[in-house]
Structures are given as structure tokens and as C-alpha cells.
Amino acid sequence: MKVLVPVKRVIDYNVKVRVKADQSGVDLANLKMSMNPFDEIAVEAAVKMKESGKATEVVIVSVGPAQALDTIRTALAMGGDRGILVKVEGPVEPLAVAKLLKAICDEEKPGLVLTGKQAIDSDANQTGQMLAALLGWGQGTFAHSLELSDGTIKVAREIDGGLQTVSLKLPAVVTTDLRLNQPRYASLPNIMKAKKKPVAEKSPGDLGVDVTPRCKVLKVAEPAKRAGGVKVKTVAELVDKLVEAGVVT
Amino acid sequence: MTALVIAEHDNKTLNDATAKTVTAAALVSSPVHILVAGQDCAAVADAAAKIAGVEKVLLADDALYARMLAENMETLILGHADTYDAILAPATTTGKNYLPRVAAKLDVPQISEIIAVVSPDTFERPIYAGNAIETVQAPPGKKIITVRTTAFKAAATGGNARVEMISTATDPGLSRFVDENLSKSERPDLTSAKIVISGGRGLGSAENFKLLDQIADRLGAAVGASRAAVDAGYLPNDFQVGQTGKAVAPDLYLAIGISGAIQHLAGMKDSRVIAAINKDSEAPIFQIADYGLVADLFQAIPELNDEIAKRGIGQKA
Ligand SMILES: Cc1cc2nc3c(=O)[nH]c(=O)nc-3n(C[C@H](O)[C@H](O)[C@H](O)COP(=O)(O)OP(=O)(O)OC[C@H]3O[C@@H](n4cnc5c(N)ncnc54)[C@H](O)[C@@H]3O)c2cc1C
Ligand SMILES: Nc1ncnc2c1ncn2[C@@H]1O[C@H](COP(=O)(O)O)[C@@H](O)[C@H]1O
């Protein structure tokens, strides 16, 4: 079974972004970029399937600028077999990403697509679900653990009330949550090897998808600032303050 | 035209995320209809009919919807989508699961987790873990929206909508419910509690988390956790507050042994009052806490419990 893993190049999760003074967006210039953390978890899950003989090939796909190639290389260093870069400058909405991935799935015919549950930049949490719908496949979102057997996959999902397990007919789309695994660090030899793994480049035109954004971002603003900073010396003083604020009675 | 809100429920009771979503929906389009999809859930439909401003409740009562599986919800909602110019769901794990499927099939971009309706086609939503607020205008046509319910007040009750049974769609046969392992708690729900007490890695063990129980019980508070605490197995996943967990906005958020990483702040910084106890005076949580106490939590928590008891706090509720 072939497993397809879409990975997004995003701002590193340790970096705090700043809004541009003209409110046209956030300033990403010279900031550290990394693979979306949920996608690292997806790559790890796919590579584990290959190591245990359940997957035959792990194909990494990224939609983004030329630098997204670095993100693909990182995934290849973790154990992916080959990459596909769909080169697009500028923002691509989840629906457009889903359409591009659908076109790639039509060609590649994977048995499973593993995406992250959410990109930590746009916080959309849509792409995997949209892809599943466009393909007419089942989905297991927010995966906590997986159990692959012949023709089906059981997914324990992290839901608001706890865990829910569903069984999906393959092919299917699974989106990863934090507890699914602990992604590995790529070793230096594997980073070197990854440089030689094949990466194909495509354009949205090749895939017949119009990626022009449909929504208009009118403004990107700083969130309301909290004053904060008052220190209390004792527990009793803390309780005084909470009573004064009227939040405990 | 009309807005459709998809109800959040457990087949028995209507979750108040629904009434909050109705408030957002009414700002987008009115009147508002509610779709209740479930099994043996007539009581939920009756509760939905009592939300003020709701004109009609559609009830799809069938085993197919018992767990609101995304694939089944997709076909059900699509069958009724024509009538509506906006479809909204709460941004719960249920809403986030099915609504993007509907959007994709309608070829409409979904606007996720809105926190404000600026005008019927323009919305505010947090991005980059809440470090920026995006104002986004949806294209003409249907609006598909999930709603961060902590940002909207629940619509009042007192309505008297009619309930209409609707026919169910066919089974897409793509997924099957296997089982569920839900956290049982007598405490209020994390996302709607007035007080939330959250613990982090500083608590050190699942056993130590019980230190928070007495205070939580006295105050009628919900208990929450940081990702580090959940990853370490101190509490189940559904306790996680943050960018990729639950968003909460209680009157009081008490953060204990939590450093205050941006991913955690994203889920709680809209709380009215934030108090923090941490032994590290440099912990970032203190930059946003209204009241910060630099102390060892193993000393401070028992003291806090005693202080609350001594003053009879919580007993007046
Ligand atoms: C993709 C992604 C998504 C994430 N999503 C979330 C999310 O939704 N929610 C979330 O919370 N995190 C999330 N995180 C994790 C986040 O970055 C932090 O790692 C996490 O919030 C840290 O949890 P913590 O504050 O409990 O632990 P730590 O950062 O380890 O802090 C522990 C704190 O406890 C204090 N402490 C220790 N002992 C004591 C004591 N005896 N008395 C008093 N204080 C003590 C320490 O001083 C320290 O400040 C995410 C990370 C990633 C990469
Ligand atoms: N530009 C992209 N390239 C590759 N994969 C993407 C891209 N955008 C989103 N994805 C995938 O979809 C998941 C969810 O993203 P989102 O719906 O944007 O929150 C991510 O974790 C990725 O796996």
C-alpha cells in the first residue's frame, strides 16, 4: 500500500509572529520556517507503517514556494521515499490544497493519505476532511492511534469528550493529533541520503486546479493586549484579589 | 434567506454550543433553522425549538446519525444545503469533522473558528495561535462557517419553533463507529465553566493532579491541562486547553505549574481574569496573568484550599 503525506512549510512553532504595521499580514521575513508539527507526526506514522511492512512506499507532497522543497527533504530524511512539490507562490486556501491533493491522488492512487489535523499558521483544520470528501473516502480525524488491517483502518480519535474509535474502509484519509507518536529526528546520514531521493515538480496548471484565493483578507491585526503583571506575595493576597475582582464568591 | 445551524448534542441533551452558534448565525443570515441529526434525539429537537429566534428545527432521527459520523453528516447536510445561504456549526471536534466535507462538496471555502461577525460576509478569526486576528471576507454565495463558541453569548430561550422530521440520506458506507471512551465527570464542561483550574507539567504526576480536585469541587470549577500534562498522561486528551486543544474563556482561569507557551495562551487568554501560580518568576504566564504568585505549587495549593474553605468561598453559589 502506498501512503501519501502532505506536508506544509510553516513558521516554526517556537517563533512568535508579529503583525505588519500596515495590517496587511504577518511579517515572516527572516523567521525560522519548519514543517508543520502535525505533519511531522503524519510522516512518522507513515514511515512506521513502511518499517513494519504495512506500507510499500511513502510519498511526500507539499504545496508552496520553492523553499517548500526543504520541507519535503526533511520528510524524506525521516524516511519518505520520494517527493512531489506543487509550486505556488503566495497563500493557497485549504480548498485549493485539497483539490491539488485530489488530483495527485487520482494519479498516485494511494491506499491511505495521512495529513496533519491543522496547520499552525492558518489554524484552518480543513484540508484532510475536504480531501476525503472530494475523493469520496472515509476519514479519521484527530488520530490518537491507528490499527491497520486488510482493507480497513481503525482510528481512535481525540474528541471533545475523550476518545472515539471508528473503522474506515480503505482508501481513507487520516489526520494526526499530538498523541499519535513522537516524530524522530533525521540522522545526518539520512539527511545526506534524502538529497538524492527524487522530487518531482508540478504546477497547479499541470493538475488542472485554479488556486486563486477566493476569500479576501481585509486586515490582519494584533489581538487585544492584556495588561497582566501584578504579582501577589501570598495565597491570602491572591484570594483577596480574586474576591475583589468578583470572580469567586 | 436563511441560516442553518447544525446542533451539537449527545442524543439526550442539547449542548449550549448550539445556542451560541445561533447567535453568530443570526448575524450572518436570518431566520435561523437548526438541524438536529442523531438517534432517538427528539428531546434534543424540542430543546432546540425553544431557542429564541429559531424558526424551524429539522430533525433527522436515524441510527446513521447516532454518532454524527462525518461521512453520514455530509450527505445529510448536502441534501438540504440548497435552501440555505449560510451553514454554521460550532467549532467542536464534531463540527470540525463534518463541515469541511460539506464545504468541499459545495465548492465553497470554509471560514474556520470565527470570533466575530463584522458583516454578513466578513468575519474575524484568530490565526498563528491567536497572535494575529484576521478579518476575512468570504466570496459571494453560500457561507460555510465554524464558530468559536466562547466568543458568542448563547441565544436566549423562549422560542417556540416547529419541529419537522426530515428524511434521511443513504448510508455512504465509508466508516463505522466502533466504540467510545468518554471521560466521566461531575464537573462543569471545560468550555462553558465559569472557573477553570488548569495544571501543567509542574504538577508532576496524575496523582498530584488530584490536589486540584478539592479546590475545583469547592469552586464548581472545571479542570484543564496543558499539552505537556496530557502528553505525560496526567489527564486524558480532552482536558487540553490551547491552540490545538480547547478554547476556553471563563471568568477565572487559574494556571498552576504551566509555563505559558503561546500554544497554551491561544486557548485561554480571552478569560476575564487570569491568575497563575508558578515557582519560576520568569515564566511567560506571568506576562498575561492579572495576578501572579511565585510559589511552589505543592505548598500553595493546600494553602489555597484552606484559604477558600476558611472564607466560605464557593459555598454561596
Ligand atoms: C503543534 C503544537 C501544538 C501544541 N498545542 C498545545 C495546546 O493546545 N495546549 C498547550 O498547552 N500546549 C500546546 N503545545 C505545547 C506547548 O508548546 C508547550 O510545550 C506546553 O504548553 C508546555 O506545557 P507546561 O506549561 O505544562 O510545561 P512546561 O513548559 O514544562 O512548564 C512547566 C511549568 O511548571 C513550573 N513548575 C514546575 N514545578 C513547579 C512547582 N513545584 N511549583 C510551581 N511551579 C512549578 C515550571 O516553572 C514551568 O513554568 C503545542 C505544541 C505544538 C508543537
Ligand atoms: N500547502 C500545503 N501543502 C501540503 N499540505 C498541506 C498544505 N496545507 C495544508 N496541508 C495539509 O493539511 C493539513 C491541515 O491543514 P489546514 O487545513 O490548513 O489546517 C496540514 O497539516 C497538512 O498535512
XYZ file of C-alpha atoms and ligand atoms in Angstrom:
642
model
C 0.000 0.000 0.000
C 1.207 3.445 -0.926
C 0.872 6.172 1.712
C 0.712 9.835 0.740
C 1.696 12.504 3.258
C 1.037 16.192 2.541
C 3.396 18.473 4.470
C 3.180 22.227 4.818
C 6.026 24.657 5.331
C 5.018 26.978 8.152
C 6.593 29.322 10.638
C 8.426 27.360 13.333
C 6.156 26.744 16.317
C 8.656 28.374 18.685
C 8.554 31.714 16.885
C 6.074 34.387 17.861
C 4.870 36.250 14.802
C 4.427 39.976 14.526
C 1.683 41.714 12.657
C 2.868 44.169 9.979
C 2.351 47.837 10.800
C 0.064 48.320 7.784
C -2.085 45.359 8.924
C -1.660 43.621 5.579
C -0.458 40.395 7.168
C 2.181 38.966 9.469
C 5.865 39.601 8.976
C 7.532 36.338 8.004
C 10.752 37.839 6.664
C 13.847 36.059 8.046
C 11.866 33.952 10.501
C 12.624 30.305 11.010
C 10.362 28.068 8.951
C 9.745 24.364 9.631
C 7.479 21.515 8.778
C 4.037 21.877 10.361
C 4.390 19.825 13.592
C 1.265 17.748 12.914
C 2.744 16.812 9.534
C 5.911 15.544 11.212
C 3.634 13.238 13.179
C 1.993 12.141 9.914
C 5.378 11.429 8.309
C 6.439 9.444 11.382
C 3.253 7.363 11.243
C 3.749 6.646 7.543
C 7.399 5.712 7.951
C 6.485 3.375 10.819
C 3.958 1.660 8.545
C 6.668 1.156 5.972
C 9.103 -0.181 8.569
C 6.540 -2.681 9.784
C 5.854 -3.843 6.244
C 2.342 -2.398 6.068
C 3.212 0.323 3.590
C 5.243 -0.129 0.444
C 6.019 3.478 -0.380
C 5.741 6.845 1.363
C 5.167 9.787 -0.965
C 5.594 13.304 0.407
C 3.701 16.221 -1.155
C 3.989 19.898 -0.425
C 2.148 22.828 -1.941
C 4.116 26.030 -1.616
C 7.023 28.154 -2.780
C 10.398 26.812 -3.974
C 11.582 26.630 -0.340
C 8.914 24.032 0.412
C 11.432 21.688 -1.180
C 13.374 21.899 2.121
C 10.290 20.697 3.959
C 9.956 17.780 1.556
C 13.651 16.946 2.053
C 13.138 16.910 5.809
C 10.322 14.401 5.396
C 12.477 12.316 3.040
C 15.253 12.348 5.649
C 12.753 10.958 8.162
C 12.120 8.061 5.806
C 9.857 9.200 2.965
C 10.684 7.637 -0.409
C 10.036 10.439 -2.888
C 8.506 13.858 -3.100
C 6.168 15.969 -5.170
C 6.400 19.744 -4.977
C 3.433 21.686 -6.281
C 4.975 25.070 -6.738
C 2.785 28.038 -5.890
C 3.805 31.482 -4.664
C 1.526 33.183 -2.167
C -1.182 31.790 0.064
C -3.187 28.767 -1.058
C -6.525 28.182 0.633
C -7.305 24.753 2.139
C -9.929 24.018 -0.520
C -7.368 24.644 -3.286
C -4.788 22.479 -1.486
C -7.409 19.745 -1.192
C -8.138 19.963 -4.926
C -4.436 19.729 -5.779
C -4.055 16.746 -3.466
C -7.131 15.140 -5.011
C -5.572 15.461 -8.469
C -2.356 13.895 -7.149
C -4.295 11.052 -5.509
C -6.061 10.393 -8.804
C -2.627 9.836 -10.346
C -0.856 8.148 -7.449
C -3.744 6.054 -6.101
C -2.513 5.795 -2.516
C -4.237 3.443 -0.096
C -4.011 5.990 2.673
C -3.443 9.728 2.993
C -2.050 10.968 6.299
C -2.355 14.732 6.874
C -1.881 16.898 9.921
C -5.069 17.912 11.709
C -4.251 21.583 11.468
C -1.660 23.917 10.008
C -0.350 26.058 12.856
C -0.225 29.207 10.734
C -3.749 29.500 9.349
C -5.270 27.209 12.020
C -7.850 26.102 9.440
C -8.283 22.407 10.278
C -9.989 21.633 6.957
C -7.713 20.200 4.306
C -7.804 16.498 5.222
C -11.576 16.494 5.590
C -12.016 18.351 2.291
C -9.691 15.950 0.503
C -11.607 12.965 1.871
C -14.890 14.444 0.646
C -13.543 15.259 -2.819
C -12.224 11.711 -3.128
C -15.417 10.221 -1.726
C -13.390 8.485 1.002
C -13.901 7.991 4.706
C -11.916 9.971 7.240
C -10.441 9.534 10.689
C -9.611 12.979 12.027
C -7.512 13.855 15.104
C -5.930 10.399 15.264
C -4.638 9.238 18.635
C -3.751 5.729 17.498
C -4.115 3.604 14.386
C -4.638 -0.044 13.652
C -4.199 -1.125 10.078
C -5.605 -4.408 8.832
C -6.589 -5.798 5.465
C -8.679 -3.228 3.665
C -9.610 -1.254 6.780
C -8.078 1.062 9.310
C -9.241 1.626 12.860
C -8.673 5.136 14.112
C -9.008 6.195 17.746
C -9.889 9.885 17.551
C -9.261 12.615 20.113
C -12.694 14.174 20.535
C -14.037 16.778 22.951
C -15.374 14.138 25.336
C -12.495 11.664 25.195
C -11.693 9.058 22.566
C -13.849 7.654 19.794
C -12.842 4.770 17.577
C -14.063 4.444 14.023
C -13.318 1.851 11.406
C -12.754 3.097 7.857
C -12.776 1.338 4.562
C -9.513 1.922 2.690
C -8.552 4.046 0.893
C -9.129 6.725 3.504
C -7.780 9.975 4.898
C -6.439 10.160 8.439
C -5.456 13.411 10.152
C -2.990 13.310 13.032
C -3.254 14.603 16.580
C -0.439 15.205 19.052
C -0.516 11.884 20.860
C -0.208 9.640 17.792
C 3.568 9.365 18.067
C 6.807 11.158 18.783
C 8.409 12.097 15.454
C 12.023 11.049 15.029
C 14.929 13.322 14.299
C 16.573 12.601 10.984
C 20.135 11.343 11.325
C 22.917 13.022 9.379
C 23.414 10.045 7.016
C 19.698 10.034 6.319
C 19.741 13.774 5.643
C 22.507 13.165 3.102
C 20.611 10.276 1.526
C 17.466 12.367 1.301
C 19.252 14.788 -1.026
C 19.361 12.083 -3.667
C 15.744 10.982 -3.371
C 13.600 12.022 -6.334
C 11.312 15.062 -6.057
C 9.002 15.846 -8.959
C 7.835 19.361 -9.534
C 4.360 20.261 -10.721
C 2.324 23.392 -11.204
C -1.351 23.864 -10.342
C -1.902 24.127 -14.107
C -0.464 20.627 -14.612
C -3.069 19.393 -12.147
C -5.895 21.453 -13.633
C -6.612 23.380 -10.449
C -7.247 27.101 -10.109
C -5.585 28.187 -6.870
C -6.636 31.845 -6.921
C -7.731 32.685 -3.353
C -11.497 33.062 -3.035
C -11.558 34.800 0.316
C -10.229 38.302 0.759
C -8.100 39.080 3.783
C -9.102 42.649 4.597
C -6.926 43.114 7.629
C -4.586 41.281 9.991
C -4.471 42.939 13.407
C -2.781 42.455 16.760
C -5.021 40.767 19.281
C -6.158 42.823 22.252
C -3.267 43.089 24.695
C -3.658 42.022 28.310
C -2.168 44.243 30.951
C -1.061 41.458 33.282
C 1.942 41.591 35.510
C 0.598 42.167 39.026
C 2.403 39.911 41.461
C 0.921 38.951 44.798
C 3.045 37.793 47.718
C 0.846 35.280 49.462
C -2.001 32.910 48.814
C -4.211 35.036 51.068
C -3.481 38.096 48.955
C -4.277 36.136 45.818
C -7.655 35.185 47.239
C -8.278 38.824 48.247
C -7.694 39.875 44.650
C -9.960 37.188 43.252
C -12.727 38.212 45.653
C -12.218 41.894 44.763
C -12.441 41.026 41.065
C -15.716 39.274 41.802
C -14.646 36.008 40.176
C -15.045 33.933 43.344
C -17.714 34.429 45.961
C -32.604 33.981 3.121
C -31.966 31.531 5.881
C -29.112 30.233 8.011
C -28.812 26.614 9.088
C -27.119 25.736 12.363
C -26.077 22.141 12.953
C -26.861 21.166 16.542
C -24.241 19.753 18.904
C -25.663 17.131 21.268
C -25.273 13.647 22.682
C -28.732 12.419 21.604
C -30.096 13.319 25.034
C -29.221 16.909 25.763
C -28.554 19.886 23.561
C -25.070 21.291 24.081
C -25.101 25.061 24.693
C -22.542 25.423 21.901
C -25.648 25.283 19.701
C -27.330 28.365 21.183
C -24.033 30.247 20.893
C -23.742 29.271 17.247
C -27.314 30.500 16.720
C -26.206 33.932 17.965
C -23.439 34.026 15.353
C -25.750 32.641 12.661
C -28.367 35.346 13.204
C -25.720 37.951 12.401
C -24.980 36.230 9.096
C -28.496 35.491 7.876
C -31.975 35.131 9.285
C -34.248 33.458 10.079
C -32.250 30.621 11.618
C -33.096 26.931 11.292
C -31.455 24.176 13.318
C -30.664 20.687 12.088
C -30.675 18.032 14.778
C -29.152 14.816 13.462
C -28.969 11.871 15.795
C -30.749 8.806 17.043
C -33.673 8.865 19.472
C -33.000 12.521 19.928
C -36.481 14.071 19.889
C -35.761 15.711 23.253
C -32.811 17.494 21.688
C -35.031 18.823 18.901
C -37.541 20.068 21.464
C -34.781 21.886 23.322
C -33.523 23.396 20.075
C -37.042 24.606 19.276
C -37.008 26.674 22.453
C -34.009 28.770 21.409
C -35.241 32.302 20.739
C -35.120 33.401 17.127
C -35.157 29.913 15.690
C -37.896 29.490 13.097
C -37.719 25.783 12.411
C -35.963 22.672 13.632
C -35.177 19.889 11.178
C -34.949 16.513 12.841
C -33.123 13.625 11.198
C -33.568 10.732 13.606
C -31.792 7.606 12.448
C -29.099 5.158 13.503
C -26.994 6.656 10.702
C -26.528 9.816 12.741
C -26.184 8.328 16.219
C -22.518 9.382 16.344
C -22.662 12.176 13.801
C -20.029 10.474 11.664
C -18.606 12.969 9.187
C -19.383 10.993 6.037
C -23.026 10.499 7.013
C -23.434 14.113 8.122
C -22.014 15.271 4.799
C -24.672 13.600 2.688
C -27.451 14.617 5.068
C -26.464 18.295 5.106
C -25.816 18.393 1.359
C -29.349 17.181 0.775
C -30.665 20.339 2.441
C -27.941 22.820 1.542
C -29.822 24.359 -1.415
C -32.320 26.080 0.860
C -29.725 27.927 2.908
C -27.333 30.738 2.229
C -25.284 30.055 5.343
C -24.473 26.832 7.185
C -22.814 27.085 10.577
C -21.542 24.584 13.099
C -19.808 25.032 16.424
C -16.021 24.571 16.174
C -16.126 21.435 18.304
C -14.349 18.249 17.285
C -17.696 17.184 15.786
C -18.258 20.357 13.764
C -14.644 20.464 12.625
C -15.021 16.886 11.470
C -18.017 17.111 9.136
C -18.330 20.724 7.998
C -15.222 20.915 5.762
C -16.625 17.943 3.814
C -19.791 19.912 3.139
C -17.797 22.982 2.101
C -15.615 20.972 -0.283
C -18.602 19.331 -1.942
C -20.293 22.705 -2.369
C -17.012 24.142 -3.683
C -17.126 26.867 -1.021
C -14.165 27.874 1.150
C -14.897 27.304 4.828
C -14.263 30.099 7.314
C -12.982 28.350 10.461
C -13.471 29.332 14.110
C -14.868 32.822 13.733
C -14.809 35.010 16.829
C -16.808 37.930 15.414
C -19.225 38.681 12.583
C -18.226 42.066 11.131
C -20.895 41.946 8.437
C -22.800 39.061 6.851
C -19.842 38.214 4.635
C -16.923 39.377 6.785
C -15.544 37.662 9.847
C -12.775 37.830 12.398
C -10.774 34.738 13.281
C -7.557 34.060 15.164
C -4.523 32.803 13.237
C -0.954 31.906 14.298
C -2.072 30.638 17.707
C -4.061 33.792 18.333
C -1.066 36.065 17.780
C -2.956 37.736 14.958
C -6.612 38.323 14.205
C -7.569 38.058 10.574
C -10.542 39.912 9.120
C -11.637 37.871 6.154
C -14.321 38.438 3.561
C -15.975 35.348 2.138
C -16.785 35.268 -1.590
C -20.392 35.804 -2.741
C -22.559 32.731 -2.369
C -23.065 30.285 0.451
C -21.180 30.852 3.682
C -19.800 27.796 5.455
C -18.597 28.682 8.917
C -17.452 27.111 12.159
C -17.877 29.216 15.285
C -15.616 29.517 18.326
C -18.444 29.379 20.800
C -16.615 31.063 23.689
C -16.748 34.272 21.622
C -20.563 34.391 21.418
C -23.280 34.582 24.066
C -25.894 31.861 23.983
C -29.152 32.905 22.343
C -31.921 33.149 24.933
C -34.610 30.550 25.365
C -38.313 31.266 24.988
C -38.673 30.354 21.333
C -41.334 28.070 20.001
C -40.131 26.754 16.659
C -41.838 23.920 14.849
C -40.026 20.619 14.558
C -40.090 18.976 11.158
C -38.965 15.403 10.603
C -36.796 15.143 7.529
C -35.967 12.100 5.516
C -32.539 10.634 5.940
C -29.893 10.237 3.288
C -28.486 6.892 2.187
C -25.578 5.307 4.030
C -22.319 6.196 2.268
C -20.824 3.086 3.906
C -17.387 4.629 4.351
C -16.971 4.480 8.104
C -18.340 2.674 11.085
C -18.448 3.575 14.752
C -16.545 1.073 16.885
C -16.534 2.383 20.428
C -16.105 5.371 22.638
C -14.159 6.007 25.805
C -15.515 9.203 27.302
C -14.177 10.974 30.364
C -16.803 10.927 33.071
C -17.016 13.976 35.219
C -19.467 15.567 37.582
C -17.774 18.878 36.947
C -18.971 21.543 34.527
C -17.879 21.355 30.915
C -14.474 22.921 30.284
C -15.683 25.220 27.521
C -18.635 26.635 29.426
C -17.407 26.606 33.056
C -17.202 29.964 34.872
C -13.971 28.917 36.563
C -11.248 26.741 35.076
C -8.300 25.422 37.062
C -5.580 24.082 34.806
C -2.447 22.222 35.697
C 0.734 21.728 33.733
C 3.876 19.678 33.770
C 4.690 21.279 37.118
C 2.107 19.031 38.769
C 4.473 16.163 38.117
C 2.066 13.208 38.109
C -1.521 12.092 37.620
C -1.663 11.531 41.363
C -0.681 15.116 42.090
C -3.399 16.400 39.764
C -5.854 15.249 42.413
C -4.564 18.157 44.508
C -6.644 20.369 42.236
C -9.828 18.382 42.780
C -10.783 19.754 46.161
C -10.452 23.358 45.042
C -12.271 22.612 41.811
C -15.120 20.982 43.696
C -15.417 23.857 46.147
C -15.482 26.441 43.369
C -17.601 24.452 40.949
C -14.716 24.741 38.533
C -13.709 22.636 35.554
C -10.219 21.166 35.447
C -7.996 21.690 32.414
C -4.432 20.895 31.440
C -1.531 21.902 29.256
C -0.346 19.715 26.436
C 2.684 18.660 28.438
C 0.420 17.386 31.223
C -1.731 15.453 28.747
C 1.260 14.036 26.869
C 2.665 12.842 30.185
C -0.606 11.010 30.820
C -1.634 13.046 33.879
C -5.043 13.674 32.300
C -6.878 12.490 29.166
C -6.625 14.361 25.858
C -9.956 16.134 26.203
C -8.592 18.250 29.057
C -6.063 20.024 26.840
C -6.514 23.772 26.604
C -4.795 25.621 23.789
C -4.288 26.333 20.111
C -4.852 22.733 19.184
C -6.967 21.755 22.182
C -9.977 23.547 23.588
C -10.544 27.285 23.657
C -11.912 28.471 26.987
C -12.901 31.923 28.223
C -14.110 31.606 31.832
C -14.463 34.413 34.376
C -11.440 32.988 36.160
C -8.614 30.905 34.721
C -6.187 29.606 37.289
C -2.975 28.264 35.741
C -0.889 26.111 38.055
C 2.557 24.844 37.090
C 2.047 25.986 33.494
C 4.814 27.971 31.795
C 2.571 29.840 29.356
C 3.723 28.727 25.898
C 1.978 30.585 23.061
C 0.090 27.419 22.143
C -1.379 27.286 25.625
C -2.152 31.011 25.787
C -4.044 30.715 22.491
C -6.699 28.697 24.262
C -7.182 30.758 27.423
C -6.086 34.356 27.050
C -9.634 35.552 26.461
C -10.519 34.598 30.043
C -11.814 37.539 32.082
C -9.332 37.143 34.937
C -6.176 35.049 34.785
C -4.273 34.002 37.889
C -1.096 31.939 37.845
C 0.966 30.032 40.346
C 4.451 29.106 39.205
C 7.760 28.782 41.027
C 9.636 30.438 38.175
C 9.185 34.220 38.387
C 10.248 34.481 34.738
C 7.560 32.122 33.430
C 5.815 33.765 30.449
C 2.414 33.060 32.003
C 3.074 35.971 34.381
C 3.151 38.395 31.451
C -0.537 37.871 30.837
C -1.731 36.898 34.317
C -3.709 39.562 36.152
C -2.443 38.077 39.389
C 0.713 36.050 39.658
C 2.013 34.182 42.670
C 5.602 32.966 42.586
C 5.467 29.895 44.776
C 5.934 26.172 44.905
C 2.591 24.744 43.973
C 2.892 21.898 46.444
C 2.791 24.480 49.194
C 0.465 26.954 47.544
C -2.317 24.549 46.569
C -3.076 23.196 50.042
C -2.889 26.762 51.361
C -5.260 27.945 48.671
C -7.659 25.158 49.502
C -7.580 26.078 53.197
C -7.982 29.776 52.484
C -11.012 29.171 50.296
C -12.547 26.887 52.903
C -11.821 29.309 55.726
C -13.579 32.153 53.933
C -16.516 30.021 52.940
C -15.870 30.709 49.275
C -17.839 28.592 46.877
C -20.480 27.682 49.397
C -22.654 30.632 48.440
C -23.301 29.521 44.874
C 1.826 21.659 17.268
C 1.788 22.006 18.712
C 0.578 22.195 19.314
C 0.513 22.488 20.674
N -0.714 22.685 21.231
C -0.788 22.962 22.548
C -2.046 23.187 23.190
O -3.104 23.143 22.552
N -2.048 23.435 24.513
C -0.902 23.502 25.268
O -0.984 23.706 26.484
N 0.292 23.303 24.680
C 0.375 23.040 23.352
N 1.593 22.821 22.797
C 2.775 22.675 23.691
C 3.397 23.970 24.160
O 4.309 24.437 23.204
C 4.138 23.723 25.492
O 5.097 22.718 25.310
C 3.222 23.298 26.638
O 2.121 24.191 26.728
C 4.001 23.293 27.926
O 3.207 22.793 28.989
P 3.548 23.183 30.503
O 3.460 24.650 30.643
O 2.682 22.341 31.362
O 5.018 22.628 30.676
P 6.373 23.395 30.869
O 6.596 24.361 29.767
O 7.386 22.361 31.118
O 6.152 24.254 32.183
C 6.020 23.708 33.456
C 5.978 24.873 34.408
O 5.759 24.392 35.733
C 6.525 25.138 36.624
N 6.748 24.320 37.836
C 7.417 23.142 37.929
N 7.379 22.669 39.175
C 6.677 23.559 39.912
C 6.304 23.624 41.276
N 6.640 22.662 42.153
N 5.580 24.696 41.682
C 5.231 25.669 40.820
N 5.561 25.658 39.519
C 6.268 24.605 39.060
C 7.809 25.461 35.900
O 8.425 26.614 36.416
C 7.280 25.664 34.462
O 6.994 27.035 34.204
C 1.687 22.573 21.434
C 2.925 22.405 20.818
C 2.983 22.121 19.473
C 4.304 21.942 18.823
N 0.263 23.907 1.388
C 0.165 22.649 1.826
N 0.961 21.679 1.341
C 0.874 20.402 1.783
N -0.003 20.012 2.718
C -0.833 20.930 3.238
C -0.804 22.286 2.835
N -1.750 22.952 3.521
C -2.335 22.048 4.346
N -1.781 20.831 4.176
C -2.103 19.575 4.911
O -3.378 19.712 5.524
C -3.251 19.686 6.943
C -4.280 20.594 7.583
O -4.087 21.931 7.175
P -5.197 23.071 7.355
O -6.470 22.526 6.865
O -4.687 24.217 6.513
O -5.211 23.416 8.808
C -1.799 20.034 7.205
O -1.387 19.529 8.453
C -1.111 19.357 6.027
O -0.979 17.965 6.238
